[in-house]
Short mmCIF file of C-alpha atoms in Angstrom, two decimals:
data_model
loop_
_atom_site.label_atom_id
_atom_site.label_comp_id
_atom_site.label_asym_id
_atom_site.label_seq_id
_atom_site.Cartn_x
_atom_site.Cartn_y
_atom_site.Cartn_z
CA MET A 376 -3.55 0.24 -100.75
CA ASN A 377 -0.86 -2.27 -101.71
CA PRO A 378 -0.52 -5.78 -100.18
CA TYR A 379 2.46 -4.69 -98.06
CA ASN A 380 0.80 -1.90 -96.15
CA PHE A 381 -2.39 -3.95 -95.86
CA CYS A 382 -0.46 -6.70 -94.03
CA VAL A 383 1.27 -4.18 -91.77
CA LEU A 384 -2.02 -2.43 -90.97
CA PHE A 385 -3.62 -5.79 -90.17
CA PHE A 386 -0.66 -6.53 -87.88
CA ALA A 387 -1.01 -3.15 -86.18
CA PHE A 388 -4.73 -3.31 -85.40
CA SER A 389 -4.89 -7.00 -84.52
CA SER A 390 -1.81 -6.69 -82.28
CA PHE A 391 -3.51 -3.89 -80.39
CA ILE A 392 -6.65 -6.01 -79.90
CA VAL A 393 -4.57 -8.96 -78.67
CA SER A 394 -2.69 -6.69 -76.27
CA LEU A 395 -6.00 -5.44 -74.84
CA ILE A 396 -7.11 -9.03 -74.23
CA ILE A 397 -3.81 -9.80 -72.49
CA TRP A 398 -4.18 -6.63 -70.40
CA PHE A 399 -7.63 -7.76 -69.23
CA LYS A 400 -6.35 -11.28 -68.53
CA ARG A 401 -3.25 -10.17 -66.62
CA GLN A 402 -3.35 -6.81 -64.89
CA ASP A 403 0.11 -7.27 -63.43
CA ALA A 404 3.65 -6.24 -64.39
CA VAL A 405 3.73 -8.80 -67.22
CA GLY A 406 0.43 -7.61 -68.67
CA ARG A 407 1.29 -3.91 -68.35
CA SER A 408 4.74 -4.23 -69.94
CA TYR A 409 3.38 -6.32 -72.80
CA PHE A 410 0.55 -3.86 -73.41
CA ILE A 411 2.94 -0.88 -73.60
CA TYR A 412 5.21 -2.74 -76.01
CA SER A 413 2.25 -3.77 -78.19
CA VAL A 414 0.85 -0.24 -78.37
CA LEU A 415 4.22 1.02 -79.61
CA ALA A 416 4.41 -1.80 -82.17
CA SER A 417 0.91 -0.91 -83.38
CA ILE A 418 1.80 2.79 -83.79
CA TRP A 419 4.92 1.79 -85.73
CA GLY A 420 2.80 -0.45 -87.97
CA ILE A 421 0.33 2.34 -88.78
CA GLY A 422 3.07 4.88 -89.48
CA PHE A 423 5.12 2.44 -91.58
CA ALA A 424 2.06 1.32 -93.55
CA ILE A 425 1.17 4.90 -94.48
CA MET A 426 4.80 5.68 -95.35
CA ILE A 427 4.98 2.85 -97.92
CA GLY A 428 1.44 3.40 -99.22
CA THR A 429 0.62 4.18 -102.83
CA ASN A 430 -0.38 7.68 -103.97
CA VAL A 431 1.09 9.19 -100.81
CA SER A 432 2.87 12.55 -101.09
CA TYR A 433 6.50 13.01 -100.14
CA ASP A 434 5.66 15.15 -97.10
CA THR A 435 3.04 12.69 -95.83
CA SER A 436 5.38 9.73 -96.27
CA LEU A 437 8.19 11.52 -94.40
CA LEU A 438 5.87 12.62 -91.58
CA TYR A 439 4.33 9.20 -90.97
CA GLY A 440 7.68 7.52 -91.38
CA ARG A 441 8.97 9.65 -88.50
CA ILE A 442 5.82 9.08 -86.43
CA GLY A 443 6.10 5.32 -86.84
CA HIS A 444 9.78 5.37 -85.97
CA ALA A 445 9.12 7.54 -82.92
CA ALA A 446 7.26 4.53 -81.55
CA SER A 447 9.71 1.93 -82.84
CA VAL A 448 12.67 3.61 -81.12
CA MET A 449 11.17 2.54 -77.77
CA ILE A 450 10.34 -1.00 -78.89
CA PRO A 451 13.72 -2.57 -77.94
CA ALA A 452 13.54 -1.07 -74.43
CA THR A 453 9.90 -1.99 -73.76
CA TRP A 454 10.28 -5.48 -75.26
CA LEU A 455 13.39 -6.02 -73.13
CA HIS A 456 11.42 -4.79 -70.10
CA PHE A 457 8.68 -7.34 -70.76
CA ALA A 458 11.15 -10.18 -71.41
CA LEU A 459 13.07 -9.50 -68.19
CA ILE A 460 9.88 -9.50 -66.11
CA PHE A 461 8.44 -12.54 -67.89
CA THR A 462 11.62 -14.61 -67.48
CA GLY A 463 12.36 -13.43 -63.93
CA ASN A 464 15.60 -11.62 -64.85
CA LEU A 465 14.59 -8.04 -64.06
CA GLN A 466 16.83 -7.62 -61.00
CA ARG A 467 19.79 -9.26 -62.71
CA PHE A 468 19.70 -7.08 -65.83
CA ARG A 469 18.22 -3.90 -64.38
CA PRO A 470 21.34 -1.80 -65.25
CA LEU A 471 21.11 -2.98 -68.87
CA LEU A 472 17.42 -2.04 -68.98
CA PHE A 473 18.16 1.45 -67.63
CA ALA A 474 20.93 1.88 -70.21
CA VAL A 475 18.67 0.84 -73.12
CA TYR A 476 15.91 3.18 -71.94
CA ALA A 477 18.41 6.04 -71.60
CA VAL A 478 19.83 5.53 -75.11
CA SER A 479 16.33 5.19 -76.58
CA ILE A 480 15.15 8.42 -74.94
CA VAL A 481 18.17 10.26 -76.33
CA ILE A 482 17.48 8.91 -79.83
CA GLU A 483 13.85 9.92 -79.42
CA GLY A 484 14.96 13.54 -79.24
CA PHE A 485 16.26 13.32 -82.83
CA VAL A 486 13.39 11.37 -84.44
CA PHE A 487 11.69 14.40 -86.03
CA THR A 488 14.96 15.92 -87.25
CA PRO A 489 17.19 15.20 -90.25
CA TRP A 490 19.60 13.55 -87.78
CA PHE A 491 17.31 10.53 -87.79
CA ILE A 492 15.41 10.38 -91.10
CA PRO A 493 16.57 13.17 -93.42
CA THR A 494 14.47 12.10 -96.40
CA VAL A 495 12.37 9.40 -98.05
CA GLU A 496 13.19 8.00 -101.49
CA PRO A 497 11.86 5.39 -103.94
CA VAL A 498 13.10 1.88 -103.01
CA LEU A 499 12.15 -1.47 -104.56
CA ASP A 500 8.37 -1.48 -105.12
CA PHE A 501 7.75 1.45 -102.78
CA ASP A 502 7.24 5.04 -103.85
CA TYR A 503 8.92 6.28 -100.69
CA TYR A 504 11.10 4.66 -98.03
CA CYS A 505 13.04 6.30 -95.22
CA LYS A 506 16.77 6.94 -95.48
CA PRO A 507 19.00 6.91 -92.39
CA ALA A 508 21.17 9.44 -90.57
CA LEU A 509 23.45 9.12 -87.53
CA ALA A 510 20.72 8.67 -84.88
CA TYR A 511 19.09 6.01 -87.03
CA TYR A 512 22.38 4.06 -87.11
CA VAL A 513 22.43 4.03 -83.32
CA PHE A 514 18.81 2.86 -83.20
CA THR A 515 19.62 0.02 -85.62
CA GLY A 516 22.49 -1.11 -83.41
CA VAL A 517 20.32 -1.10 -80.28
CA PHE A 518 17.56 -3.03 -82.05
CA PHE A 519 19.80 -5.82 -83.32
CA LEU A 520 21.63 -6.16 -80.01
CA ILE A 521 18.60 -6.24 -77.73
CA VAL A 522 16.06 -8.29 -79.71
CA PRO A 523 18.29 -11.40 -80.13
CA PHE A 524 19.24 -11.11 -76.44
CA THR A 525 15.58 -11.21 -75.39
CA PHE A 526 14.96 -14.29 -77.52
CA HIS A 527 17.98 -15.89 -75.84
CA LEU A 528 16.30 -15.31 -72.46
CA LEU A 529 12.97 -16.71 -73.68
CA VAL A 530 14.59 -19.81 -75.17
CA LYS A 531 16.48 -20.46 -71.91
CA LYS A 532 13.21 -20.23 -69.98
CA TRP A 533 11.53 -22.54 -72.51
CA ARG A 534 14.27 -25.16 -72.13
CA ARG A 535 13.88 -25.18 -68.34
CA ALA A 536 10.08 -25.23 -68.46
CA GLU A 537 8.02 -28.33 -67.83
CA GLY A 538 4.43 -29.37 -68.34
CA PRO A 539 1.89 -26.96 -69.90
CA GLU A 540 4.25 -24.00 -69.53
CA LYS A 541 6.56 -25.39 -72.24
CA PRO A 542 4.09 -25.17 -75.19
CA GLN A 543 2.93 -21.78 -73.89
CA LEU A 544 6.46 -20.41 -74.11
CA LEU A 545 7.00 -22.05 -77.49
CA GLY A 546 3.89 -20.31 -78.80
CA LEU A 547 5.12 -16.94 -77.54
CA ILE A 548 8.55 -17.47 -79.13
CA ILE A 549 7.11 -18.53 -82.50
CA ALA A 550 4.63 -15.66 -82.55
CA LYS A 551 7.19 -13.01 -81.63
CA PHE A 552 9.77 -14.42 -84.03
CA SER A 553 7.37 -14.07 -86.95
CA GLY A 554 6.67 -10.46 -85.94
CA PHE A 555 10.28 -9.45 -85.40
CA LEU A 556 11.43 -11.24 -88.56
CA GLY A 557 9.04 -9.19 -90.67
CA GLY A 558 9.86 -5.97 -88.83
CA GLY A 559 13.62 -6.59 -88.66
CA LEU A 560 13.99 -7.11 -92.40
CA THR A 561 12.47 -3.66 -93.03
CA PHE A 562 15.87 -2.23 -92.05
CA LEU A 563 17.54 -3.64 -95.16
CA PRO A 564 16.09 -1.23 -97.79
CA VAL A 565 16.94 1.66 -95.46
CA TYR A 566 20.61 0.84 -96.05
CA ASP A 567 20.17 0.36 -99.82
CA ILE A 568 20.12 -3.44 -99.55
CA SER A 569 17.68 -4.52 -102.24
CA PHE A 570 16.01 -7.29 -100.30
CA PRO A 571 12.35 -7.98 -101.22
CA GLN A 572 10.04 -7.27 -98.31
CA TYR A 573 8.00 -10.46 -98.58
CA ALA A 574 8.65 -11.06 -94.88
CA LEU A 575 6.05 -8.35 -94.19
CA PHE A 576 3.47 -11.00 -95.10
CA LEU A 577 4.60 -12.94 -92.01
CA MET A 578 3.66 -10.14 -89.64
CA PRO A 579 -0.10 -10.91 -89.58
CA LEU A 580 0.84 -14.38 -88.33
CA TYR A 581 1.99 -12.90 -85.02
CA PRO A 582 -1.44 -11.95 -83.62
CA VAL A 583 -3.00 -15.11 -85.13
CA ILE A 584 -0.42 -17.41 -83.49
CA THR A 585 -0.64 -15.49 -80.22
CA ALA A 586 -4.43 -15.76 -80.20
CA TYR A 587 -4.24 -19.50 -80.96
CA PHE A 588 -1.91 -20.22 -78.04
CA MET A 589 -3.96 -17.97 -75.76
CA ILE A 590 -7.07 -20.03 -76.52
CA ARG A 591 -5.61 -23.54 -76.80
CA ARG A 592 -2.65 -23.33 -74.40
CA GLN A 593 -3.80 -20.63 -71.95
CA LEU A 594 -0.88 -18.34 -72.85
CA PHE A 595 -0.79 -15.34 -70.46
CA ASP A 596 -3.54 -16.94 -68.35
CA VAL A 597 -2.62 -16.09 -64.77
CA GLU A 598 -5.08 -18.67 -63.36
CA GLU A 599 -3.49 -21.43 -65.40
CA ILE A 600 -0.05 -20.33 -64.23
CA ALA A 601 -1.27 -20.43 -60.63
CA LYS A 602 -2.52 -24.00 -61.16
CA ILE A 603 0.87 -25.01 -62.55
CA VAL A 604 2.66 -23.45 -59.59
CA HIS A 605 0.32 -25.18 -57.13
CA ARG A 606 0.75 -28.55 -58.86
CA ASP A 607 4.53 -28.18 -58.73
CA LYS A 608 4.26 -27.34 -55.04
CA LEU A 609 2.30 -30.54 -54.41
CA ALA A 610 4.92 -32.52 -56.33
CA ALA A 611 7.61 -30.95 -54.16
CA ILE A 612 5.64 -31.95 -51.07
CA GLY A 613 5.67 -35.55 -52.29
CA THR A 614 9.44 -35.40 -52.63
CA LEU A 615 9.75 -34.01 -49.11
CA ALA A 616 7.29 -36.46 -47.56
CA ALA A 617 9.90 -38.99 -46.40
CA SER A 618 12.12 -36.32 -44.88
CA MET A 619 9.16 -34.57 -43.29
CA ASN A 620 8.09 -37.87 -41.73
CA HIS A 621 11.57 -38.19 -40.26
CA GLU A 622 11.56 -34.61 -38.97
CA ILE A 623 8.16 -34.93 -37.29
CA ARG A 624 8.69 -38.40 -35.85
CA ASN A 625 11.96 -37.45 -34.13
CA PRO A 626 10.42 -35.00 -31.62
CA LEU A 627 7.46 -37.33 -31.08
CA TYR A 628 9.84 -40.21 -30.31
CA VAL A 629 11.68 -37.98 -27.84
CA ILE A 630 8.40 -37.05 -26.12
CA GLN A 631 7.26 -40.68 -25.99
CA GLY A 632 10.61 -41.82 -24.61
CA LYS A 633 10.70 -39.13 -21.91
CA ILE A 634 7.13 -39.83 -20.78
CA ASP A 635 7.54 -43.63 -20.80
CA ALA A 636 10.77 -43.41 -18.83
CA HIS A 637 9.24 -41.06 -16.30
CA LEU A 638 6.10 -43.15 -15.83
CA ASP A 639 8.18 -46.28 -15.49
CA ALA A 640 10.30 -44.61 -12.82
CA VAL A 641 7.16 -43.50 -10.95
CA ASN A 642 5.66 -47.00 -11.10
CA ARG A 643 8.89 -48.50 -9.83
CA ARG A 644 8.96 -45.89 -7.04
CA GLN A 645 12.48 -44.82 -8.02
CA TYR A 646 11.88 -41.31 -6.65
CA ALA A 647 12.50 -41.40 -2.90
CA ASP A 648 11.53 -37.75 -2.44
CA PRO A 649 8.18 -36.43 -3.82
CA SER A 650 9.88 -33.14 -4.72
CA GLU A 651 12.30 -35.05 -6.95
CA ALA A 652 9.38 -36.65 -8.79
CA GLU A 653 7.72 -33.26 -9.17
CA LYS A 654 10.93 -31.72 -10.52
CA LYS A 655 11.35 -34.57 -13.01
CA SER A 656 7.73 -34.19 -14.13
CA GLU A 657 8.27 -30.49 -14.84
CA GLU A 658 11.39 -31.32 -16.87
CA VAL A 659 9.50 -33.93 -18.90
CA LEU A 660 6.63 -31.51 -19.56
CA ARG A 661 8.98 -28.69 -20.57
CA THR A 662 10.94 -30.93 -22.94
CA SER A 663 7.73 -32.38 -24.40
CA ARG A 664 6.34 -28.91 -24.98
CA GLU A 665 9.50 -27.79 -26.83
CA HIS A 666 9.47 -30.83 -29.12
CA LEU A 667 5.74 -30.54 -29.74
CA ALA A 668 6.20 -26.90 -30.71
CA ARG A 669 8.88 -27.95 -33.19
CA ALA A 670 6.62 -30.62 -34.73
CA MET A 671 3.68 -28.19 -34.94
CA ASP A 672 5.89 -25.56 -36.58
CA ILE A 673 7.00 -28.05 -39.24
CA MET A 674 3.39 -29.06 -39.92
CA GLN A 675 2.28 -25.41 -40.14
CA ARG A 676 5.05 -24.59 -42.62
CA LEU A 677 4.07 -27.54 -44.76
CA SER A 678 0.43 -26.44 -44.65
CA ASP A 679 1.36 -22.89 -45.66
CA PHE A 680 3.47 -24.19 -48.53
CA ALA A 681 0.66 -26.44 -49.81
CA ARG A 682 -1.96 -23.68 -49.70
CA PRO A 683 -3.26 -22.71 -53.20
CA TYR A 684 -1.89 -19.53 -54.74
CA ASP A 685 -3.76 -16.37 -53.78
CA ASP A 686 -2.57 -13.08 -55.30
CA ARG A 687 -4.61 -11.20 -52.64
CA ALA A 688 -2.55 -12.67 -49.81
CA ASN A 689 -0.36 -10.33 -47.80
CA LYS A 690 3.24 -10.31 -48.96
CA GLU A 691 6.20 -10.05 -46.63
CA ARG A 692 9.98 -10.05 -46.81
CA VAL A 693 11.73 -13.34 -46.09
CA ASN A 694 15.30 -14.38 -45.37
CA VAL A 695 16.14 -16.47 -48.43
CA LYS A 696 19.17 -18.09 -46.79
CA LYS A 697 17.21 -19.12 -43.69
CA THR A 698 14.36 -20.46 -45.82
CA ALA A 699 16.76 -22.50 -47.97
CA GLU A 700 18.43 -23.95 -44.89
CA GLU A 701 15.04 -24.92 -43.42
CA VAL A 702 14.03 -26.66 -46.66
CA LEU A 703 17.34 -28.53 -46.73
CA GLN A 704 16.77 -29.55 -43.13
CA PHE A 705 13.39 -31.00 -44.11
CA ALA A 706 15.01 -32.90 -46.98
CA SER A 707 18.02 -34.06 -44.97
CA GLY A 708 16.62 -37.55 -44.50
CA GLN A 709 16.30 -38.09 -48.24
CA THR A 710 19.62 -36.44 -49.14
CA ASP A 711 21.45 -38.44 -46.48
CA LEU A 712 19.89 -41.62 -47.80
CA GLU A 713 20.96 -40.78 -51.34
CA LYS A 714 24.40 -39.63 -50.10
CA ILE A 715 23.84 -36.17 -51.58
CA ARG A 716 25.77 -33.26 -50.13
CA VAL A 717 24.08 -29.87 -50.45
CA SER A 718 25.69 -26.55 -49.52
CA VAL A 719 24.06 -23.11 -49.27
CA ALA A 720 26.01 -20.14 -50.67
CA ILE A 721 23.59 -17.26 -50.10
CA PRO A 722 24.62 -13.94 -48.50
CA ASP A 723 23.02 -13.15 -45.13
CA THR A 724 21.61 -9.81 -46.35
#
C-alpha cells in the first residue's frame, strides 16, 4: 500500500462513518441527500485506491477503476441535489437537476465499456491509471461545471447567514473544498497532464474538518438550527412590536369610544324612544365584537408565529401573497414612521 491509496482509503471509510452520523442526526431531505452523495464518494475512493495500488494486476486495476468511476459519475448530480436542498434552491433549479441526473444516467451506461475507460496505463508514480474515452470527456465537463456552481450557491448562503449558522456553513465549505480539490486534481493525469497528486493528501482532512464543525459548531444539527430559527423569530417579533401595538390598540380605541359615547348618551337621556336606545346598543355591541375579533386574530397570529419549532406539527398550504400583505400590515406603523414604502410583487397563485 502506497501513501496515496492509503489517504484515499482513509477518506473513503471515514467519509462513510461521518455520513452515517449525519444521517442519524438529520433524517430529513438534507440528511438523506448528503448520505447518498457520501456513499458514492466512498465507493469512488475505494475503487480509485485499489486502481492506483502497488502490485495490482492490469485487469484488477481496470475493473476497480471502472467500479470507482461508476460511483463518481453520479457524484455531481447527488452533490448538486444536496446543495440545492441545503441552500433552499431546489424549486428554482429543479430543471437543471433533472438534466444533470439524465446526463449522468446516460454516461453510467458506458462506464464498463471502452467508451468510458478503454485502458489503464502507467502514469507518474502509479503503475496503472485510467485513460479516457468519449463518455469520460462528457463526465469531466459535467463535473467541472456543476461542482463550482454548487460552491457558488454555498458561498452565497454563507454571505447571507448570521449568527451561529455562519461558522457552520464556513466549516462545510472548507471541508468540501478540501475533498473536491483532492478529487478534482485526479483528472489531470487522465489527460496526460503530469501534475503530482499530492492533493490526495488533503482528502483525509475532509472528514476531520466535518467532524470538528459537527462537534464544535453543531453542523447538521437540526435542533440547533431550530433554535436559530426560533431566536430569529423572536427578534422579528421585537421589530414588529411597535406596529403590533398600533394594530391592536386601534380596534380597542374604537370599542372604547363607541361604548363611552353610547353610555354618555344614555346618561344624558338623549334617546327619546327606548327602541332607539336598544337599536344603538345592538350597533355598539356588533361593532365592538368585530373589532375585538380583529384584535384577537392579530394576537393569535403573533402567538402562532412565536411558538417554538416543532417538526411534528401539521403542515398546510398557505397563500404567500396574503401572508406577506398581512405582515406588512402589522409593520405599517413602523414603515410609515420611517417613511419606507414597501410593495408586494407576488403572483396570486
